[in-house]
Amino acid sequence: MIKTASTGLLAIEGCEKVVTSTFPWPIYDEQDVQAVADLVRTGQWGNPDCAGAVAEFEQQFARYCGSKYAISCVNGSVSLRLALIACGVRPGDEIIVPPYTFIATASVVLEVNCVPVFVDIHPDTYNLDPAAIEAAITERTKAIIPVHFAGLPCDMEAILDIARRHTLRVIEDAAHAHGAEYKGQKLGSIGDAGSFSFQSSKNLTSGEGGMVITNDDALYQTMNSLRNVGRLPDGQWYDHFNPGCNYRITQLQAVLLSQQLTRLEEQTRIRNENGLYLDSLLENIDGITPLSRGQVEIRHSYHLYIFKYDKATFGMLSKKEFVAMLLAEGLPCSSGYPHPLYKQPVFQEKNWLCYALPDSVDYSTVYCPVAERACADEAVWIFQQAMLGTRSDMDSFADAIRKIQQAVNQ
Ligand SMILES: *Cc1c(COP(=O)(O)O)cnc(C)c1O
């Protein structure tokens, strides 16, 4: 299987690893433990009034993002769902999403009985390509969900301009982008609403959890009620005004998130600096191309550090084999999504639960070449915890790649 079994130099063959550091995640200390323990002792674990530690964390997060409101909820899928409903989508409306993202970005569209329209990503950034968005707009288009994939800001100026001209809503999926910035503004605070996830792998985590931020009073009031079984903030316990659900987080999650939030700024700064440095190293390796950070002023949160791999300069070694070798060298990495989202059975097979999709919608004819290439041959992901390492860790990542290249070309 492995072309280089004879060189005897690689960790995958039993030799020493190049990357010797380990990269723990999540990161916590005794203060985190104490904060949760103190809360346990109060016995007030639940969150009936969206008050206490939950309200405190919401205020902290809104302030951090520079947005007026923050509404916590059980995860970063429900936060997208709340934003879609509050934006007034109707059954059959078309919502533009990228095909290179986690399932939630598109599956929440199905959950609100709308139609996900997959628009290809740009080859330099793996984010929605504004030119392709424009071409996909129809009379039924209601909203765009730009995903700041890996923590790299989308071209928000172009996307907001398209939205203005076609009267569309913009819901930022910022599940990878806590603390990232576009022209000095925090991601998630730029569109009509911004959605975050606090799931275990994310840059800010309490195991599970989500948040949606907005500056819009009407969106806030709707989402705030929907996540609390349709209650109103000044209403009675048994008075329900909207078709909502119980999407509340616990006080335990909120105290942990408040602790974790104190580290986010410094961690984001470190990842961003390491990313810039790693770019400068990998740019010099033949056949390795880091994604482009573009020309505008940004801060990247590097939930993933992504580079493009070209097997032609690696002795035609497949991406899968290359990633297996990198993992053996000690680098926490992955070859990412195996297929673009529209290839998932839920879209290809459109079973009886997809009753809201019109017969005319046929995902078997969808083909986004850039996303296809990223999945099959090109994209390699380094996980965010590795981007919290030192400069010499970054050197070791580049050394690991170079070592593999030399070995396979011997
Ligand atoms: C993680 C993630 C979400 C939401 O995930 P949850 O597990 O529901 O919190 C949404 N979009 C993207 C791009 C994600 O990576």
CSV table of C-alpha atoms and ligand atoms in Angstrom, one decimal:
chain,number,residue,atom,x,y,z
A,1,MET,CA,0.0,0.0,0.0
A,2,ILE,CA,2.5,2.6,1.2
A,3,LYS,CA,4.9,3.5,-1.6
A,4,THR,CA,7.7,4.3,0.7
A,5,ALA,CA,7.8,1.2,2.9
A,6,SER,CA,11.4,0.7,1.9
A,7,THR,CA,12.8,4.1,2.9
A,8,GLY,CA,12.5,3.4,6.6
A,9,LEU,CA,12.5,7.1,7.5
A,10,LEU,CA,8.9,7.7,8.3
A,11,ALA,CA,7.0,7.5,11.6
A,12,ILE,CA,4.3,5.4,9.8
A,13,GLU,CA,7.1,2.8,9.3
A,14,GLY,CA,8.1,2.9,12.9
A,15,CYS,CA,10.6,5.7,13.0
A,16,GLU,CA,10.6,8.7,15.3
A,17,LYS,CA,7.9,11.4,14.9
A,18,VAL,CA,8.8,14.9,13.8
A,19,VAL,CA,6.0,16.5,15.9
A,20,THR,CA,6.7,15.7,19.5
A,21,SER,CA,4.4,18.1,21.3
A,22,THR,CA,0.9,17.1,22.2
A,23,PHE,CA,-2.0,19.5,21.9
A,24,PRO,CA,-4.7,19.1,24.6
A,25,TRP,CA,-8.3,20.3,24.1
A,26,PRO,CA,-10.3,21.5,25.9
A,27,ILE,CA,-8.0,23.7,28.1
A,28,TYR,CA,-9.2,24.4,31.7
A,29,ASP,CA,-7.8,25.0,35.1
A,30,GLU,CA,-8.9,24.8,38.8
A,31,GLN,CA,-10.8,28.0,38.4
A,32,ASP,CA,-13.1,26.4,35.8
A,33,VAL,CA,-13.5,23.4,38.1
A,34,GLN,CA,-14.3,25.7,41.1
A,35,ALA,CA,-16.8,27.7,39.2
A,36,VAL,CA,-18.8,24.6,38.2
A,37,ALA,CA,-18.5,23.1,41.6
A,38,ASP,CA,-19.8,26.3,43.3
A,39,LEU,CA,-22.7,26.3,40.9
A,40,VAL,CA,-23.4,22.6,41.7
A,41,ARG,CA,-23.6,23.5,45.4
A,42,THR,CA,-26.3,26.1,44.8
A,43,GLY,CA,-28.6,23.5,43.4
A,44,GLN,CA,-29.8,26.0,40.8
A,45,TRP,CA,-28.8,24.0,37.8
A,46,GLY,CA,-31.6,24.9,35.5
A,47,ASN,CA,-32.4,28.0,33.6
A,48,PRO,CA,-36.2,28.6,33.8
A,49,ASP,CA,-36.0,32.4,33.4
A,50,CYS,CA,-32.9,32.7,31.1
A,51,ALA,CA,-31.4,34.6,34.0
A,52,GLY,CA,-28.4,34.2,36.4
A,53,ALA,CA,-25.2,32.8,34.9
A,54,VAL,CA,-26.9,32.3,31.6
A,55,ALA,CA,-27.9,35.9,31.2
A,56,GLU,CA,-24.4,37.0,32.4
A,57,PHE,CA,-22.7,34.9,29.8
A,58,GLU,CA,-25.0,36.2,27.1
A,59,GLN,CA,-24.1,39.7,28.0
A,60,GLN,CA,-20.4,38.9,28.1
A,61,PHE,CA,-20.6,37.2,24.7
A,62,ALA,CA,-22.6,40.0,23.1
A,63,ARG,CA,-20.1,42.6,24.4
A,64,TYR,CA,-17.2,40.5,23.1
A,65,CYS,CA,-18.8,40.3,19.7
A,66,GLY,CA,-19.8,44.0,19.6
A,67,SER,CA,-23.4,43.0,19.1
A,68,LYS,CA,-26.6,44.2,20.8
A,69,TYR,CA,-28.1,40.8,21.7
A,70,ALA,CA,-26.9,37.3,22.4
A,71,ILE,CA,-29.4,34.4,22.8
A,72,SER,CA,-28.0,31.1,24.1
A,73,CYS,CA,-29.5,27.7,23.1
A,74,VAL,CA,-28.7,24.0,23.1
A,75,ASN,CA,-26.4,23.9,20.1
A,76,GLY,CA,-25.1,25.6,17.0
A,77,SER,CA,-27.7,23.9,14.8
A,78,VAL,CA,-30.7,25.2,16.8
A,79,SER,CA,-29.2,28.7,16.8
A,80,LEU,CA,-29.2,28.6,12.9
A,81,ARG,CA,-32.8,27.3,13.0
A,82,LEU,CA,-33.9,30.1,15.4
A,83,ALA,CA,-32.3,32.7,13.1
A,84,LEU,CA,-34.0,31.2,10.0
A,85,ILE,CA,-37.5,31.2,11.6
A,86,ALA,CA,-37.1,34.7,12.9
A,87,CYS,CA,-36.0,35.9,9.5
A,88,GLY,CA,-39.4,34.9,8.3
A,89,VAL,CA,-38.7,32.0,5.9
A,90,ARG,CA,-41.7,30.2,4.5
A,91,PRO,CA,-42.1,26.6,3.2
A,92,GLY,CA,-40.5,26.3,-0.2
A,93,ASP,CA,-38.2,29.4,0.2
A,94,GLU,CA,-34.7,28.9,-1.2
A,95,ILE,CA,-31.8,29.4,1.1
A,96,ILE,CA,-28.3,29.6,-0.3
A,97,VAL,CA,-25.6,27.5,1.5
A,98,PRO,CA,-22.1,26.3,0.6
A,99,PRO,CA,-21.6,22.5,0.0
A,100,TYR,CA,-18.3,22.5,1.9
A,101,THR,CA,-19.5,22.7,5.6
A,102,PHE,CA,-21.0,20.6,8.4
A,103,ILE,CA,-24.4,19.1,7.7
A,104,ALA,CA,-26.2,21.5,10.1
A,105,THR,CA,-25.8,24.5,7.8
A,106,ALA,CA,-28.0,22.7,5.2
A,107,SER,CA,-30.1,20.3,7.4
A,108,VAL,CA,-31.6,23.2,9.4
A,109,VAL,CA,-32.9,24.5,6.1
A,110,LEU,CA,-34.8,21.2,5.6
A,111,GLU,CA,-36.0,21.4,9.2
A,112,VAL,CA,-37.8,24.6,8.5
A,113,ASN,CA,-39.3,23.2,5.3
A,114,CYS,CA,-37.1,25.3,3.0
A,115,VAL,CA,-34.9,24.3,0.1
A,116,PRO,CA,-31.1,24.3,0.4
A,117,VAL,CA,-29.5,25.7,-2.8
A,118,PHE,CA,-25.8,24.7,-2.9
A,119,VAL,CA,-23.5,27.3,-4.3
A,120,ASP,CA,-19.9,26.5,-4.9
A,121,ILE,CA,-17.0,27.8,-2.9
A,122,HIS,CA,-14.0,29.9,-4.1
A,123,PRO,CA,-10.9,27.8,-4.8
A,124,ASP,CA,-8.6,30.2,-2.9
A,125,THR,CA,-10.7,30.5,0.3
A,126,TYR,CA,-13.2,27.5,0.4
A,127,ASN,CA,-15.8,30.1,1.3
A,128,LEU,CA,-19.0,30.9,-0.7
A,129,ASP,CA,-18.1,32.5,-4.1
A,130,PRO,CA,-20.1,35.8,-4.4
A,131,ALA,CA,-20.2,35.5,-8.2
A,132,ALA,CA,-21.8,32.1,-7.9
A,133,ILE,CA,-24.3,33.3,-5.3
A,134,GLU,CA,-25.5,36.0,-7.6
A,135,ALA,CA,-26.0,33.4,-10.4
A,136,ALA,CA,-28.1,31.1,-8.1
A,137,ILE,CA,-30.7,33.7,-7.0
A,138,THR,CA,-34.3,33.2,-8.0
A,139,GLU,CA,-37.6,34.7,-7.1
A,140,ARG,CA,-37.8,32.2,-4.3
A,141,THR,CA,-34.5,33.0,-2.7
A,142,LYS,CA,-35.0,34.3,0.9
A,143,ALA,CA,-31.6,34.1,2.6
A,144,ILE,CA,-27.9,33.4,2.4
A,145,ILE,CA,-26.0,31.4,5.0
A,146,PRO,CA,-22.3,32.3,4.5
A,147,VAL,CA,-20.2,29.9,6.6
A,148,HIS,CA,-16.9,31.5,7.7
A,149,PHE,CA,-15.3,28.1,7.0
A,150,ALA,CA,-12.3,27.2,9.3
A,151,GLY,CA,-12.6,30.7,10.8
A,152,LEU,CA,-11.6,32.5,7.6
A,153,PRO,CA,-14.0,35.5,7.0
A,154,CYS,CA,-16.3,35.3,4.0
A,155,ASP,CA,-16.3,38.3,1.6
A,156,MET,CA,-19.0,40.0,3.6
A,157,GLU,CA,-18.9,43.3,1.7
A,158,ALA,CA,-19.8,41.5,-1.6
A,159,ILE,CA,-22.4,39.2,0.2
A,160,LEU,CA,-24.1,42.1,1.9
A,161,ASP,CA,-24.2,44.0,-1.4
A,162,ILE,CA,-25.9,41.1,-3.1
A,163,ALA,CA,-28.3,40.8,-0.2
A,164,ARG,CA,-29.2,44.4,-0.3
A,165,ARG,CA,-29.9,44.4,-4.0
A,166,HIS,CA,-32.1,41.3,-3.9
A,167,THR,CA,-33.7,41.9,-0.4
A,168,LEU,CA,-32.2,38.8,1.1
A,169,ARG,CA,-31.4,38.0,4.8
A,170,VAL,CA,-27.9,37.1,5.7
A,171,ILE,CA,-27.3,34.6,8.6
A,172,GLU,CA,-23.6,34.1,9.3
A,173,ASP,CA,-22.7,30.6,10.3
A,174,ALA,CA,-19.8,31.5,12.7
A,175,ALA,CA,-19.5,28.0,14.3
A,176,HIS,CA,-15.8,28.1,13.4
A,177,ALA,CA,-15.3,31.8,13.9
A,178,HIS,CA,-15.4,32.8,17.6
A,179,GLY,CA,-13.2,35.9,17.9
A,180,ALA,CA,-12.4,36.2,14.2
A,181,GLU,CA,-12.7,39.6,12.6
A,182,TYR,CA,-13.5,41.1,9.2
A,183,LYS,CA,-12.3,44.8,8.8
A,184,GLY,CA,-12.3,45.2,12.6
A,185,GLN,CA,-15.8,43.7,13.1
A,186,LYS,CA,-16.3,40.4,14.9
A,187,LEU,CA,-17.7,37.7,12.7
A,188,GLY,CA,-21.3,36.9,13.4
A,189,SER,CA,-22.1,40.6,14.1
A,190,ILE,CA,-22.1,41.7,10.5
A,191,GLY,CA,-25.2,40.0,8.9
A,192,ASP,CA,-28.8,40.0,10.2
A,193,ALA,CA,-27.8,37.3,12.7
A,194,GLY,CA,-24.7,35.3,13.5
A,195,SER,CA,-24.7,31.7,14.8
A,196,PHE,CA,-22.1,30.0,17.0
A,197,SER,CA,-21.6,26.5,18.3
A,198,PHE,CA,-20.0,25.5,21.7
A,199,GLN,CA,-19.7,21.8,20.8
A,200,SER,CA,-16.6,20.0,22.1
A,201,SER,CA,-14.3,20.6,19.1
A,202,LYS,CA,-15.1,24.3,18.7
A,203,ASN,CA,-12.8,27.2,19.7
A,204,LEU,CA,-15.1,28.1,22.7
A,205,THR,CA,-16.8,25.1,24.2
A,206,SER,CA,-18.9,23.7,27.1
A,207,GLY,CA,-19.2,20.3,25.5
A,208,GLU,CA,-22.5,21.3,23.8
A,209,GLY,CA,-24.2,24.6,23.4
A,210,GLY,CA,-25.0,27.4,20.9
A,211,MET,CA,-25.5,31.1,20.6
A,212,VAL,CA,-27.1,33.5,18.1
A,213,ILE,CA,-26.3,37.2,18.1
A,214,THR,CA,-28.1,40.1,16.4
A,215,ASN,CA,-28.5,43.8,16.5
A,216,ASP,CA,-32.1,43.6,15.3
A,217,ASP,CA,-34.7,44.2,18.0
A,218,ALA,CA,-37.5,42.2,16.2
A,219,LEU,CA,-35.2,39.2,15.5
A,220,TYR,CA,-34.1,39.3,19.1
A,221,GLN,CA,-37.6,39.2,20.5
A,222,THR,CA,-38.7,36.4,18.3
A,223,MET,CA,-35.6,34.2,18.9
A,224,ASN,CA,-35.7,34.9,22.6
A,225,SER,CA,-39.3,33.7,22.8
A,226,LEU,CA,-38.8,30.7,20.5
A,227,ARG,CA,-36.0,29.2,22.6
A,228,ASN,CA,-38.1,29.5,25.7
A,229,VAL,CA,-41.3,27.6,24.7
A,230,GLY,CA,-42.9,30.7,23.2
A,231,ARG,CA,-42.9,32.6,26.5
A,232,LEU,CA,-42.5,36.4,26.7
A,233,PRO,CA,-39.9,37.9,29.0
A,234,ASP,CA,-42.6,39.8,31.0
A,235,GLY,CA,-45.2,37.1,30.5
A,236,GLN,CA,-46.6,34.5,32.9
A,237,TRP,CA,-45.0,31.0,33.2
A,238,TYR,CA,-48.0,29.3,31.7
A,239,ASP,CA,-48.6,31.8,28.9
A,240,HIS,CA,-47.1,30.8,25.6
A,241,PHE,CA,-47.4,33.2,22.6
A,242,ASN,CA,-45.2,31.6,19.9
A,243,PRO,CA,-44.6,28.1,18.5
A,244,GLY,CA,-41.3,27.6,20.2
A,245,CYS,CA,-39.5,24.8,22.1
A,246,ASN,CA,-37.3,24.4,25.1
A,247,TYR,CA,-33.9,25.1,23.7
A,248,ARG,CA,-32.4,26.5,26.9
A,249,ILE,CA,-28.8,25.7,28.1
A,250,THR,CA,-28.1,25.0,31.8
A,251,GLN,CA,-26.4,27.3,34.3
A,252,LEU,CA,-23.6,24.7,34.5
A,253,GLN,CA,-22.8,25.3,30.8
A,254,ALA,CA,-23.0,29.1,31.3
A,255,VAL,CA,-20.5,29.3,34.1
A,256,LEU,CA,-18.1,27.1,32.2
A,257,LEU,CA,-18.5,29.2,29.1
A,258,SER,CA,-17.8,32.4,31.1
A,259,GLN,CA,-14.6,30.9,32.3
A,260,GLN,CA,-13.6,29.7,28.9
A,261,LEU,CA,-14.4,33.1,27.3
A,262,THR,CA,-11.7,34.7,29.4
A,263,ARG,CA,-9.1,32.8,27.4
A,264,LEU,CA,-10.7,33.2,23.9
A,265,GLU,CA,-9.0,36.5,23.0
A,266,GLU,CA,-5.5,35.4,23.8
A,267,GLN,CA,-6.0,32.0,22.2
A,268,THR,CA,-7.4,33.6,19.0
A,269,ARG,CA,-4.4,35.9,18.8
A,270,ILE,CA,-2.0,33.0,19.2
A,271,ARG,CA,-3.8,30.9,16.5
A,272,ASN,CA,-3.9,33.9,14.1
A,273,GLU,CA,-0.2,34.6,14.6
A,274,ASN,CA,0.8,30.9,14.2
A,275,GLY,CA,-1.4,30.7,11.0
A,276,LEU,CA,0.5,33.6,9.5
A,277,TYR,CA,3.8,32.0,10.4
A,278,LEU,CA,2.8,28.6,9.1
A,279,ASP,CA,1.6,30.2,5.8
A,280,SER,CA,5.1,31.6,5.4
A,281,LEU,CA,6.6,28.2,5.9
A,282,LEU,CA,4.3,26.1,3.8
A,283,GLU,CA,4.3,28.6,0.9
A,284,ASN,CA,7.8,27.4,0.3
A,285,ILE,CA,7.0,23.7,-0.1
A,286,ASP,CA,6.4,22.6,-3.6
A,287,GLY,CA,2.8,21.3,-4.0
A,288,ILE,CA,1.5,22.8,-0.7
A,289,THR,CA,-0.7,25.9,-1.0
A,290,PRO,CA,-2.2,27.5,2.1
A,291,LEU,CA,-5.7,29.0,1.6
A,292,SER,CA,-5.6,32.7,0.8
A,293,ARG,CA,-6.4,35.2,3.6
A,294,GLY,CA,-7.3,37.8,0.9
A,295,GLN,CA,-6.4,41.4,0.7
A,296,VAL,CA,-8.7,43.0,3.4
A,297,GLU,CA,-7.9,43.3,7.1
A,298,ILE,CA,-8.9,40.1,8.9
A,299,ARG,CA,-8.3,38.1,12.0
A,300,HIS,CA,-8.6,34.3,11.3
A,301,SER,CA,-9.7,32.1,14.2
A,302,TYR,CA,-8.2,28.9,12.6
A,303,HIS,CA,-10.7,26.5,13.9
A,304,LEU,CA,-8.9,24.6,11.1
A,305,TYR,CA,-5.7,25.5,9.3
A,306,ILE,CA,-6.3,24.3,5.8
A,307,PHE,CA,-3.8,23.8,3.0
A,308,LYS,CA,-4.2,22.4,-0.5
A,309,TYR,CA,-2.2,19.3,-1.3
A,310,ASP,CA,-1.0,18.4,-4.8
A,311,LYS,CA,0.0,14.8,-5.1
A,312,ALA,CA,2.0,15.4,-8.3
A,313,THR,CA,4.9,16.7,-6.1
A,314,PHE,CA,4.5,13.9,-3.6
A,315,GLY,CA,5.1,10.9,-6.0
A,316,MET,CA,1.4,10.6,-6.7
A,317,LEU,CA,0.7,9.7,-3.1
A,318,SER,CA,-3.0,9.9,-2.5
A,319,LYS,CA,-4.3,12.5,0.0
A,320,LYS,CA,-5.5,9.7,2.3
A,321,GLU,CA,-2.1,8.1,2.4
A,322,PHE,CA,-0.4,11.5,2.9
A,323,VAL,CA,-2.7,12.3,5.8
A,324,ALA,CA,-2.1,8.9,7.4
A,325,MET,CA,1.7,9.6,7.2
A,326,LEU,CA,1.2,13.1,8.7
A,327,LEU,CA,-0.9,11.7,11.6
A,328,ALA,CA,1.9,9.2,12.3
A,329,GLU,CA,4.4,12.1,12.4
A,330,GLY,CA,2.3,13.5,15.3
A,331,LEU,CA,0.3,16.2,13.5
A,332,PRO,CA,-3.4,16.4,14.6
A,333,CYS,CA,-4.9,16.6,11.1
A,334,SER,CA,-7.6,15.1,8.8
A,335,SER,CA,-8.5,14.9,5.1
A,336,GLY,CA,-11.8,16.6,6.0
A,337,TYR,CA,-15.2,15.9,4.4
A,338,PRO,CA,-15.2,12.9,2.1
A,339,HIS,CA,-18.0,14.5,-0.2
A,340,PRO,CA,-19.7,17.8,-0.7
A,341,LEU,CA,-22.9,18.0,1.4
A,342,TYR,CA,-25.3,17.5,-1.6
A,343,LYS,CA,-23.9,14.0,-1.9
A,344,GLN,CA,-25.3,13.0,1.5
A,345,PRO,CA,-28.1,10.4,1.4
A,346,VAL,CA,-30.6,12.9,2.9
A,347,PHE,CA,-30.4,15.0,-0.3
A,348,GLN,CA,-29.7,12.3,-2.9
A,349,GLU,CA,-32.5,10.0,-1.6
A,350,LYS,CA,-35.0,12.6,-0.4
A,351,ASN,CA,-37.0,10.2,1.7
A,352,TRP,CA,-40.5,10.7,3.1
A,353,LEU,CA,-39.3,13.0,5.8
A,354,CYS,CA,-38.2,15.5,3.2
A,355,TYR,CA,-41.9,16.1,2.3
A,356,ALA,CA,-41.4,19.8,2.0
A,357,LEU,CA,-38.9,19.6,-0.9
A,358,PRO,CA,-40.7,20.1,-4.2
A,359,ASP,CA,-40.4,17.3,-6.8
A,360,SER,CA,-38.5,19.7,-9.1
A,361,VAL,CA,-35.6,19.8,-6.6
A,362,ASP,CA,-33.1,17.1,-7.8
A,363,TYR,CA,-29.8,17.0,-5.9
A,364,SER,CA,-28.5,14.2,-8.1
A,365,THR,CA,-27.8,16.9,-10.8
A,366,VAL,CA,-25.9,19.3,-8.4
A,367,TYR,CA,-22.2,19.4,-9.1
A,368,CYS,CA,-19.9,22.0,-7.5
A,369,PRO,CA,-16.4,21.3,-8.9
A,370,VAL,CA,-14.4,23.3,-6.4
A,371,ALA,CA,-16.0,21.5,-3.4
A,372,GLU,CA,-15.6,18.2,-5.2
A,373,ARG,CA,-11.9,18.8,-5.7
A,374,ALA,CA,-11.4,20.0,-2.1
A,375,CYS,CA,-13.0,16.9,-0.7
A,376,ALA,CA,-11.4,14.3,-3.0
A,377,ASP,CA,-7.9,15.5,-3.6
A,378,GLU,CA,-7.0,18.8,-2.1
A,379,ALA,CA,-7.9,19.9,1.4
A,380,VAL,CA,-5.9,18.9,4.4
A,381,TRP,CA,-7.1,20.2,7.8
A,382,ILE,CA,-4.9,20.9,10.9
A,383,PHE,CA,-7.0,21.1,14.0
A,384,GLN,CA,-7.3,24.3,16.1
A,385,GLN,CA,-5.6,22.9,19.2
A,386,ALA,CA,-2.4,22.4,17.2
A,387,MET,CA,-2.5,26.1,16.2
A,388,LEU,CA,-2.1,27.0,20.0
A,389,GLY,CA,1.4,25.5,19.9
A,390,THR,CA,4.7,27.4,19.8
A,391,ARG,CA,6.6,28.7,16.8
A,392,SER,CA,8.9,25.7,16.9
A,393,ASP,CA,5.8,23.5,16.8
A,394,MET,CA,4.8,25.3,13.6
A,395,ASP,CA,8.4,24.6,12.3
A,396,SER,CA,7.8,20.9,13.1
A,397,PHE,CA,4.6,20.8,11.1
A,398,ALA,CA,6.4,22.1,8.0
A,399,ASP,CA,9.3,19.7,8.7
A,400,ALA,CA,6.9,16.7,8.8
A,401,ILE,CA,5.5,17.6,5.4
A,402,ARG,CA,8.9,18.1,4.0
A,403,LYS,CA,10.1,14.8,5.4
A,404,ILE,CA,7.2,12.9,3.7
A,405,GLN,CA,7.9,14.7,0.4
A,406,GLN,CA,11.6,13.7,0.5
A,407,ALA,CA,10.8,10.1,1.4
A,408,VAL,CA,8.2,9.6,-1.3
A,409,ASN,CA,10.4,11.2,-4.0
A,410,GLN,CA,13.5,9.1,-3.2
B,1,LIG,C1,-20.3,22.6,14.5
B,1,LIG,C2,-21.0,23.3,13.4
B,1,LIG,C3,-22.4,23.8,13.5
B,1,LIG,C4,-23.3,23.5,14.7
B,1,LIG,O1,-23.0,22.3,15.3
B,1,LIG,P1,-23.7,21.8,16.7
B,1,LIG,O2,-23.0,20.5,16.9
B,1,LIG,O3,-25.1,21.7,16.5
B,1,LIG,O4,-23.3,22.8,17.8
B,1,LIG,C5,-22.9,24.5,12.5
B,1,LIG,N1,-22.2,24.8,11.4
B,1,LIG,C6,-20.9,24.4,11.3
B,1,LIG,C7,-20.1,24.9,10.1
B,1,LIG,C8,-20.3,23.7,12.3
B,1,LIG,O5,-19.0,23.3,12.1
